CSV table of C-alpha atoms in Angstrom, one decimal:
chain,number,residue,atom,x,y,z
A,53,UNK,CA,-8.3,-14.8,7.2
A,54,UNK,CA,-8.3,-11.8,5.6
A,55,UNK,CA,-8.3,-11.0,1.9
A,56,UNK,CA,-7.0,-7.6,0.0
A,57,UNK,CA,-8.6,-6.5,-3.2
A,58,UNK,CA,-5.9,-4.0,-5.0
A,59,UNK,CA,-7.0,-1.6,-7.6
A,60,UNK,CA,-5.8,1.2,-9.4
A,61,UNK,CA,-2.7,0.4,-10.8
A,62,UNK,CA,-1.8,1.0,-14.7
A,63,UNK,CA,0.6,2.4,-17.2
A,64,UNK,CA,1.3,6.2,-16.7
A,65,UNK,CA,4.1,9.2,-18.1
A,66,UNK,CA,6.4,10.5,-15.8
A,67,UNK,CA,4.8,13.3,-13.9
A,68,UNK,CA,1.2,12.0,-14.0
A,69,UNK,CA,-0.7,10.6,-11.4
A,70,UNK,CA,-2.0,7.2,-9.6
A,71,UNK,CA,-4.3,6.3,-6.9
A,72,UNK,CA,-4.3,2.8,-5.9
A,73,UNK,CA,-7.2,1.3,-3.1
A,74,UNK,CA,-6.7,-1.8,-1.4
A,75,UNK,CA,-9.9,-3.3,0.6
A,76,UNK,CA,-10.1,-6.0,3.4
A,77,UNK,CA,-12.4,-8.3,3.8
A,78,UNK,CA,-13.4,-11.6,6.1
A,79,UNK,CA,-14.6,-12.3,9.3
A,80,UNK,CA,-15.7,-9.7,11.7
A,81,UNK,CA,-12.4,-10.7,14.4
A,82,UNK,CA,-9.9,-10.7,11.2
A,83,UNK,CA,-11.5,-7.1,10.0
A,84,UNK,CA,-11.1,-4.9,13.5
A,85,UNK,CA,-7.4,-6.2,13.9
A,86,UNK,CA,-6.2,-4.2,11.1
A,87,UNK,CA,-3.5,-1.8,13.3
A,88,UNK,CA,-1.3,-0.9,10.5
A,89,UNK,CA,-1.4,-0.7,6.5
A,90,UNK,CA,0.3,0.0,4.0
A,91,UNK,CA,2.4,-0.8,0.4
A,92,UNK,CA,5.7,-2.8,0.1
A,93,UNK,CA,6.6,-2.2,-4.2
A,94,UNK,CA,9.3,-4.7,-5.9
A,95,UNK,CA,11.1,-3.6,-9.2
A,96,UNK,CA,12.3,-6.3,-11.4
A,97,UNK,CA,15.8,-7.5,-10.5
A,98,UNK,CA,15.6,-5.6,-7.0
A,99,UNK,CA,14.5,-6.7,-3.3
A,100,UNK,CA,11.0,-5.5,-2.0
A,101,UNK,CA,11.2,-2.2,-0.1
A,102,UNK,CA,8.6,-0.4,2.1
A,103,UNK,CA,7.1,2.2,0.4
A,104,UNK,CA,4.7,4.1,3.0
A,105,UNK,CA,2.6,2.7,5.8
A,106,UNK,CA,-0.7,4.0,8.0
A,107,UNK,CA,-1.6,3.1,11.7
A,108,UNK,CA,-5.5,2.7,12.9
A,109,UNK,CA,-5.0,6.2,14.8
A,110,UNK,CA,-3.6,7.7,11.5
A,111,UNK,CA,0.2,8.0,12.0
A,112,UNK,CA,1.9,7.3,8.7
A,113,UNK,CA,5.1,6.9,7.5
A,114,UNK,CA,7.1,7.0,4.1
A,115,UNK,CA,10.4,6.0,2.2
A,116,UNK,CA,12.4,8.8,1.5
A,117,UNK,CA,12.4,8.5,-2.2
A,118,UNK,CA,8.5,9.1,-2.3
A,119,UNK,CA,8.3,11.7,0.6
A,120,UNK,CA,6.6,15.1,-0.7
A,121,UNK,CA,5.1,12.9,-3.3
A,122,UNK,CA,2.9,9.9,-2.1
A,123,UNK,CA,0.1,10.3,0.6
A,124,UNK,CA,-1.3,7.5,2.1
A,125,UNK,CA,-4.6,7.1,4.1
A,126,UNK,CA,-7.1,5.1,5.6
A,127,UNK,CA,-10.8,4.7,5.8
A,128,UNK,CA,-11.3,2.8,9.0
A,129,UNK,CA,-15.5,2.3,8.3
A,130,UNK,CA,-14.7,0.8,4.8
A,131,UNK,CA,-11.6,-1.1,6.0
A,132,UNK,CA,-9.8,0.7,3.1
A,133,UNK,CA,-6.5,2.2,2.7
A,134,UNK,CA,-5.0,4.2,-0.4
A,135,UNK,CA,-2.1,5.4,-2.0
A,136,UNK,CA,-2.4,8.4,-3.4
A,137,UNK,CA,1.2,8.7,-6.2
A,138,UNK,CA,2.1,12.2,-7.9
A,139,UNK,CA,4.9,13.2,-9.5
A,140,UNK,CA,5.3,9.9,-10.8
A,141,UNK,CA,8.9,9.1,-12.2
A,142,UNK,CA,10.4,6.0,-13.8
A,143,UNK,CA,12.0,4.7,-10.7
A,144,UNK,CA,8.4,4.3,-9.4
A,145,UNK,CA,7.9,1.1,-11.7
A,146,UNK,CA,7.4,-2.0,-9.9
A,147,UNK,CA,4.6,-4.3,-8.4
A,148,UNK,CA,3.0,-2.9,-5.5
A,149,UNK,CA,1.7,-5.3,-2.8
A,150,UNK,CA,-0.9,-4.1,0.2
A,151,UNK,CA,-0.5,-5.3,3.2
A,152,UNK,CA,-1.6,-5.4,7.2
A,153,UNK,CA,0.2,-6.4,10.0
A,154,UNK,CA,-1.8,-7.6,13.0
A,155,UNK,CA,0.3,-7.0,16.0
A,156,UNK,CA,0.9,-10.2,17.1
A,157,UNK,CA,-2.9,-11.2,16.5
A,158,UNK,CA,-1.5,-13.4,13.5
A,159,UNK,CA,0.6,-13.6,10.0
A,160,UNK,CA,0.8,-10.4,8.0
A,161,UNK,CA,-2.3,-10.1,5.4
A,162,UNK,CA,-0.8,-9.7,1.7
A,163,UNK,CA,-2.5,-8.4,-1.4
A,164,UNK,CA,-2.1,-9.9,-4.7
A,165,UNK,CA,0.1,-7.0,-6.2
A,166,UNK,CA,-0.4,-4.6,-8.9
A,167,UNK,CA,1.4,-3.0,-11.5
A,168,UNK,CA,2.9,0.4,-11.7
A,169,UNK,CA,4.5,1.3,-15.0
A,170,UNK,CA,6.0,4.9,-15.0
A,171,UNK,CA,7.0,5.5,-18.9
A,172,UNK,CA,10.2,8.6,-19.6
């Protein structure tokens, strides 16, 4: 099993900046079947959407409403990925979960969620 540590979440003004971190940690076979990672965020009221994602070899992907503003990346030796958040607007508010998909190797790895709280 493995387990995600989020950080870096908080309360900013619109325009600022965030950088959230998620880690992973377990046993040595959960820890090199990390193939992709990435951030799913959930407003109040509104379904969870994918916000960006990374694969192993380092090709990312984005939701259109954060594209030109959010850069993700990864840090294969530390079994880390970020989430690097500028231009920060309202809209951005939500939780934000981390999370891994395996491919095929087992269930998707979640993260506990953190907060994001984008003031006008």
């Amino acid at each position: 099993q493995v387990q995600l540590v989020e950080s870096g979440g908080g309360l900013v003004q619109a325009g600022g900046s965030l950088r959230l971190s998620c880690a992973a940690s377990g046993s040595t076979f959960s820890i090199v079947n990390l193939y992709t990672m990435g951030w799913f965020r959930q407003a109040p009221g509104k379904q969870r959407e994918l916000v960006a994602n990374i694969t192993r070899g380092g090709s990312s992907n984005y939701a259109d409403s954060v594209k030109g503003r959010f850069a993700i990346s990864r840090d294969n030796g530390r079994n880390t990925v970020y989430l690097q958040m500028n231009s920060l607007k309202p809209e951005d508010t939500g939780v934000y979960y981390c999370y891994i998909n395996h491919r095929g190797l087992g269930p998707d790895s979640w993260g506990q969620g953190t907060q994001v709280t984008v003031s006008s």
